[in-house]
Amino acid sequence: MKHLSSYFTFATVITLLFSFEPPSLDTPEKFVQCLYNNHHISNSISNAVYTQTNSSYFSVLDAPIHNLRLLNISSKPQVIVTPLDVSHIQATIMCSQRHGLQIRTRSGGHDYEGLSYIAEVPFVVLDLINLRQIKVDVENRTTWVQAGANLGELYYTISQKTKTLGFPAPHTR
Ligand SMILES: *[C@@H]1O[C@H](CO)[C@@H](O)[C@H](O)[C@H]1NC(C)=O
Ligand SMILES: *[C@@H]1O[C@H](CO)[C@@H](O)[C@H](O)[C@H]1NC(C)=O
Ligand SMILES: *[C@@H]1O[C@H](CO)[C@@H](O)[C@H](O)[C@H]1NC(C)=O
């Protein structure tokens, strides 16, 4: 009898587990669905989402990797998001939290250890490659730089606006 009742309890727990887990979509699909359903998105996000079945997934992931050893790492993001505006970043944060994915943020510059695209847990890469606007205000001696811009672009853009100002940035972005 003891045996039977513990078996019953075990079976009940299993049944409960299954009833709490919706049998429909996998995590990456749920995450993408969450992005598409997000009401705060201004610009369409459908051109900024790469799942592993997308034919461009590996070229988008691998293009900025210069330490070729890191190409062979088996830890790959479930989805890559290349936001086109700030609302896409907000949606990525909300949806990854909701579906238990961590975020690695990549700005496209130097990352020789792969910290911006490797993780030991399920994750998405937030790749800021499209957010590279640079606004130079010579009069006020200030420049606003989006995180995806690299230093070469920054130096060049400043040089096009002024012959006297510069921005020294060793070992930073
Ligand atoms: C791959 O993803 C990009 C960006 O979201 C999208 O524009 C393109 O249509 C997708 N291609 C395929 C084959 O799914
Ligand atoms: C990646 O792994 C494959 C198979 O082990 C090997 O042939 C290749 O040389 C490796 N590539 C790099 C860049 O380490
Ligand atoms: C830049 O300078 C102009 C004129 O000196 C001023 O009107 C403007 O508010 C300044 N902009 C910023 C962002 O500080």
mmCIF file of C-alpha atoms and ligand atoms in Angstrom:
data_model
loop_
_atom_site.group_PDB
_atom_site.id
_atom_site.type_symbol
_atom_site.label_atom_id
_atom_site.label_comp_id
_atom_site.label_asym_id
_atom_site.label_seq_id
_atom_site.Cartn_x
_atom_site.Cartn_y
_atom_site.Cartn_z
ATOM 1 C CA MET A 1 0.000 0.000 0.000
ATOM 2 C CA LYS A 2 2.821 2.331 0.921
ATOM 3 C CA HIS A 3 4.349 1.646 -2.435
ATOM 4 C CA LEU A 4 1.172 2.404 -4.290
ATOM 5 C CA SER A 5 0.545 5.693 -2.565
ATOM 6 C CA SER A 6 4.035 7.014 -3.167
ATOM 7 C CA TYR A 7 3.717 5.938 -6.770
ATOM 8 C CA PHE A 8 0.471 7.851 -6.942
ATOM 9 C CA THR A 9 2.101 10.964 -5.475
ATOM 10 C CA PHE A 10 4.928 10.713 -7.958
ATOM 11 C CA ALA A 11 2.490 10.357 -10.849
ATOM 12 C CA THR A 12 0.504 13.336 -9.578
ATOM 13 C CA VAL A 13 3.600 15.480 -9.468
ATOM 14 C CA ILE A 14 4.498 14.474 -13.010
ATOM 15 C CA THR A 15 0.977 15.249 -14.203
ATOM 16 C CA LEU A 16 1.060 18.637 -12.512
ATOM 17 C CA LEU A 17 4.424 19.437 -14.054
ATOM 18 C CA PHE A 18 3.085 18.643 -17.476
ATOM 19 C CA SER A 19 -0.084 20.608 -16.972
ATOM 20 C CA PHE A 20 1.898 23.712 -15.985
ATOM 21 C CA GLU A 21 4.178 23.441 -19.006
ATOM 22 C CA PRO A 22 2.273 24.440 -22.145
ATOM 23 C CA PRO A 23 3.018 21.761 -24.749
ATOM 24 C CA SER A 24 3.134 24.201 -27.662
ATOM 25 C CA LEU A 25 6.303 26.136 -28.585
ATOM 26 C CA ASP A 26 10.004 25.868 -27.825
ATOM 27 C CA THR A 27 11.717 28.651 -25.927
ATOM 28 C CA PRO A 28 13.268 30.428 -28.954
ATOM 29 C CA GLU A 29 9.918 30.405 -30.730
ATOM 30 C CA LYS A 30 8.137 31.710 -27.644
ATOM 31 C CA PHE A 31 10.734 34.433 -27.325
ATOM 32 C CA VAL A 32 10.304 35.483 -30.966
ATOM 33 C CA GLN A 33 6.516 35.377 -30.624
ATOM 34 C CA CYS A 34 6.838 37.604 -27.570
ATOM 35 C CA LEU A 35 8.888 40.107 -29.604
ATOM 36 C CA TYR A 36 6.313 40.128 -32.408
ATOM 37 C CA ASN A 37 3.459 40.597 -29.937
ATOM 38 C CA ASN A 38 5.135 43.461 -28.079
ATOM 39 C CA HIS A 39 2.996 46.560 -28.261
ATOM 40 C CA HIS A 40 5.725 49.029 -27.383
ATOM 41 C CA ILE A 41 7.631 48.429 -30.590
ATOM 42 C CA SER A 42 7.577 51.415 -32.909
ATOM 43 C CA ASN A 43 9.436 50.117 -35.947
ATOM 44 C CA SER A 44 8.849 46.567 -37.235
ATOM 45 C CA ILE A 45 11.177 44.105 -35.529
ATOM 46 C CA SER A 46 10.809 41.315 -38.092
ATOM 47 C CA ASN A 47 13.983 42.363 -39.947
ATOM 48 C CA ALA A 48 16.019 42.310 -36.758
ATOM 49 C CA VAL A 49 15.485 38.735 -35.547
ATOM 50 C CA TYR A 50 17.697 35.779 -36.497
ATOM 51 C CA THR A 51 16.851 32.311 -35.218
ATOM 52 C CA GLN A 52 19.143 29.336 -35.776
ATOM 53 C CA THR A 53 17.077 28.291 -38.802
ATOM 54 C CA ASN A 54 17.668 31.621 -40.534
ATOM 55 C CA SER A 55 20.196 31.220 -43.362
ATOM 56 C CA SER A 56 22.036 34.365 -42.225
ATOM 57 C CA TYR A 57 22.284 33.292 -38.577
ATOM 58 C CA PHE A 58 25.917 32.147 -38.707
ATOM 59 C CA SER A 59 27.189 34.992 -40.851
ATOM 60 C CA VAL A 60 25.597 37.542 -38.515
ATOM 61 C CA LEU A 61 26.996 35.727 -35.473
ATOM 62 C CA ASP A 62 30.499 35.094 -36.822
ATOM 63 C CA ALA A 63 31.274 38.244 -38.839
ATOM 64 C CA PRO A 64 32.753 40.298 -35.966
ATOM 65 C CA ILE A 65 34.654 37.368 -34.392
ATOM 66 C CA HIS A 66 38.395 37.861 -34.924
ATOM 67 C CA ASN A 67 39.694 35.261 -32.463
ATOM 68 C CA LEU A 68 38.908 32.298 -34.699
ATOM 69 C CA ARG A 69 39.235 29.789 -31.849
ATOM 70 C CA LEU A 70 35.945 31.166 -30.579
ATOM 71 C CA LEU A 71 34.109 30.176 -33.756
ATOM 72 C CA ASN A 72 34.295 26.580 -32.603
ATOM 73 C CA ILE A 73 32.634 27.105 -29.250
ATOM 74 C CA SER A 74 29.422 25.101 -29.092
ATOM 75 C CA SER A 75 27.582 27.668 -26.982
ATOM 76 C CA LYS A 76 25.437 29.545 -29.498
ATOM 77 C CA PRO A 77 22.644 32.036 -28.881
ATOM 78 C CA GLN A 78 19.118 30.767 -29.383
ATOM 79 C CA VAL A 79 18.267 34.013 -31.161
ATOM 80 C CA ILE A 80 20.226 37.055 -32.351
ATOM 81 C CA VAL A 81 18.423 40.395 -32.233
ATOM 82 C CA THR A 82 19.929 43.325 -34.163
ATOM 83 C CA PRO A 83 17.770 46.195 -32.875
ATOM 84 C CA LEU A 84 16.911 49.020 -35.254
ATOM 85 C CA ASP A 85 15.793 51.333 -32.458
ATOM 86 C CA VAL A 86 15.541 51.544 -28.686
ATOM 87 C CA SER A 87 12.101 49.898 -28.512
ATOM 88 C CA HIS A 88 13.633 46.697 -29.920
ATOM 89 C CA ILE A 89 16.109 46.660 -27.042
ATOM 90 C CA GLN A 90 13.330 47.138 -24.511
ATOM 91 C CA ALA A 91 11.295 44.305 -26.061
ATOM 92 C CA THR A 92 14.341 42.009 -26.066
ATOM 93 C CA ILE A 93 14.924 42.636 -22.371
ATOM 94 C CA MET A 94 11.276 42.056 -21.475
ATOM 95 C CA CYS A 95 10.878 38.909 -23.577
ATOM 96 C CA SER A 96 14.169 37.314 -22.547
ATOM 97 C CA GLN A 97 13.245 37.820 -18.911
ATOM 98 C CA ARG A 98 9.820 36.323 -19.500
ATOM 99 C CA HIS A 99 11.210 33.241 -21.237
ATOM 100 C CA GLY A 100 14.220 32.595 -19.046
ATOM 101 C CA LEU A 101 16.929 33.624 -21.497
ATOM 102 C CA GLN A 102 19.993 35.628 -20.551
ATOM 103 C CA ILE A 103 21.261 38.455 -22.751
ATOM 104 C CA ARG A 104 24.767 38.973 -24.087
ATOM 105 C CA THR A 105 25.213 42.438 -25.559
ATOM 106 C CA ARG A 106 27.598 42.921 -28.430
ATOM 107 C CA SER A 107 28.724 46.296 -29.703
ATOM 108 C CA GLY A 108 30.807 44.994 -32.597
ATOM 109 C CA GLY A 109 34.238 46.203 -31.501
ATOM 110 C CA HIS A 110 37.006 44.267 -29.858
ATOM 111 C CA ASP A 111 36.006 41.365 -27.643
ATOM 112 C CA TYR A 112 38.791 38.828 -27.774
ATOM 113 C CA GLU A 113 37.377 36.581 -25.052
ATOM 114 C CA GLY A 114 33.924 36.169 -26.592
ATOM 115 C CA LEU A 115 32.135 37.489 -23.511
ATOM 116 C CA SER A 116 29.582 39.253 -25.678
ATOM 117 C CA TYR A 117 28.426 36.131 -27.522
ATOM 118 C CA ILE A 118 29.143 33.084 -25.335
ATOM 119 C CA ALA A 119 27.228 31.869 -22.274
ATOM 120 C CA GLU A 120 26.787 28.663 -20.326
ATOM 121 C CA VAL A 121 23.028 29.137 -20.077
ATOM 122 C CA PRO A 122 20.362 29.627 -22.777
ATOM 123 C CA PHE A 123 20.788 33.157 -24.098
ATOM 124 C CA VAL A 124 20.130 35.692 -26.827
ATOM 125 C CA VAL A 125 22.681 38.022 -28.394
ATOM 126 C CA LEU A 126 21.645 41.649 -28.512
ATOM 127 C CA ASP A 127 23.828 42.823 -31.377
ATOM 128 C CA LEU A 128 23.991 46.619 -31.610
ATOM 129 C CA ILE A 129 25.450 46.591 -35.102
ATOM 130 C CA ASN A 130 22.638 48.767 -36.490
ATOM 131 C CA LEU A 131 22.842 51.377 -33.746
ATOM 132 C CA ARG A 132 25.912 53.309 -34.832
ATOM 133 C CA GLN A 133 24.758 56.898 -35.154
ATOM 134 C CA ILE A 134 27.362 59.592 -34.388
ATOM 135 C CA LYS A 135 26.302 63.205 -33.824
ATOM 136 C CA VAL A 136 29.151 65.691 -33.595
ATOM 137 C CA ASP A 137 28.388 69.098 -32.105
ATOM 138 C CA VAL A 138 31.535 71.106 -32.836
ATOM 139 C CA GLU A 139 30.242 74.299 -31.255
ATOM 140 C CA ASN A 140 29.632 72.617 -27.900
ATOM 141 C CA ARG A 141 32.567 70.219 -28.260
ATOM 142 C CA THR A 142 30.361 67.195 -27.604
ATOM 143 C CA THR A 143 29.568 64.043 -29.543
ATOM 144 C CA TRP A 144 26.754 61.543 -29.029
ATOM 145 C CA VAL A 145 27.778 58.066 -30.113
ATOM 146 C CA GLN A 146 25.535 55.027 -30.263
ATOM 147 C CA ALA A 147 27.033 51.878 -28.797
ATOM 148 C CA GLY A 148 27.352 49.981 -32.094
ATOM 149 C CA ALA A 149 29.716 52.520 -33.658
ATOM 150 C CA ASN A 150 33.381 51.630 -33.561
ATOM 151 C CA LEU A 151 36.304 53.928 -32.906
ATOM 152 C CA GLY A 152 37.399 54.086 -36.537
ATOM 153 C CA GLU A 153 33.980 55.432 -37.497
ATOM 154 C CA LEU A 154 34.030 57.853 -34.595
ATOM 155 C CA TYR A 155 37.469 59.246 -35.458
ATOM 156 C CA TYR A 156 36.517 59.541 -39.107
ATOM 157 C CA THR A 157 33.192 61.285 -38.440
ATOM 158 C CA ILE A 158 34.816 63.806 -36.111
ATOM 159 C CA SER A 159 37.559 64.456 -38.674
ATOM 160 C CA GLN A 160 34.882 65.317 -41.240
ATOM 161 C CA LYS A 161 33.456 67.992 -38.929
ATOM 162 C CA THR A 162 36.529 69.646 -37.454
ATOM 163 C CA LYS A 163 40.265 69.958 -38.017
ATOM 164 C CA THR A 164 41.008 70.883 -34.405
ATOM 165 C CA LEU A 165 38.975 68.553 -32.174
ATOM 166 C CA GLY A 166 39.511 64.867 -31.545
ATOM 167 C CA PHE A 167 38.524 62.089 -29.183
ATOM 168 C CA PRO A 168 41.291 59.967 -27.689
ATOM 169 C CA ALA A 169 39.930 56.579 -26.676
ATOM 170 C CA PRO A 170 42.626 53.968 -26.084
ATOM 171 C CA HIS A 171 41.233 50.582 -25.065
ATOM 172 C CA THR A 172 37.651 51.719 -24.840
ATOM 173 C CA ARG A 173 34.853 51.934 -27.285
HETATM 174 C C1 LIG B 1 16.489 35.987 -41.712
HETATM 175 O O1 LIG B 1 16.336 37.047 -40.802
HETATM 176 C C2 LIG B 1 16.273 38.331 -41.390
HETATM 177 C C3 LIG B 1 16.265 39.360 -40.271
HETATM 178 O O2 LIG B 1 15.259 39.141 -39.363
HETATM 179 C C4 LIG B 1 15.041 38.399 -42.269
HETATM 180 O O3 LIG B 1 14.982 39.657 -42.894
HETATM 181 C C5 LIG B 1 15.116 37.308 -43.317
HETATM 182 O O4 LIG B 1 13.938 37.307 -44.048
HETATM 183 C C6 LIG B 1 15.328 35.945 -42.666
HETATM 184 N N1 LIG B 1 15.602 34.982 -43.711
HETATM 185 C C7 LIG B 1 15.088 33.771 -43.706
HETATM 186 C C8 LIG B 1 15.503 32.886 -44.842
HETATM 187 O O5 LIG B 1 14.325 33.393 -42.849
HETATM 188 C C1 LIG B 2 37.338 24.013 -35.462
HETATM 189 O O1 LIG B 2 37.208 22.623 -35.223
HETATM 190 C C2 LIG B 2 37.450 21.828 -36.372
HETATM 191 C C3 LIG B 2 37.134 20.385 -36.007
HETATM 192 O O2 LIG B 2 37.671 20.051 -34.751
HETATM 193 C C4 LIG B 2 38.894 22.010 -36.822
HETATM 194 O O3 LIG B 2 39.144 21.249 -37.982
HETATM 195 C C5 LIG B 2 39.116 23.492 -37.131
HETATM 196 O O4 LIG B 2 40.467 23.699 -37.474
HETATM 197 C C6 LIG B 2 38.740 24.333 -35.932
HETATM 198 N N1 LIG B 2 38.825 25.734 -36.320
HETATM 199 C C7 LIG B 2 39.467 26.649 -35.598
HETATM 200 C C8 LIG B 2 39.450 28.028 -36.144
HETATM 201 O O5 LIG B 2 40.009 26.403 -34.531
HETATM 202 C C1 LIG B 3 24.969 73.815 -28.042
HETATM 203 O O1 LIG B 3 25.291 75.167 -28.143
HETATM 204 C C2 LIG B 3 24.232 75.991 -28.575
HETATM 205 C C3 LIG B 3 24.759 77.379 -28.815
HETATM 206 O O2 LIG B 3 25.926 77.621 -28.119
HETATM 207 C C4 LIG B 3 23.116 75.930 -27.558
HETATM 208 O O3 LIG B 3 22.035 76.717 -27.953
HETATM 209 C C5 LIG B 3 22.669 74.486 -27.418
HETATM 210 O O4 LIG B 3 21.676 74.354 -26.432
HETATM 211 C C6 LIG B 3 23.832 73.585 -27.094
HETATM 212 N N1 LIG B 3 23.388 72.213 -27.159
HETATM 213 C C7 LIG B 3 23.634 71.343 -26.200
HETATM 214 C C8 LIG B 3 23.122 69.975 -26.410
HETATM 215 O O5 LIG B 3 24.224 71.634 -25.171
#
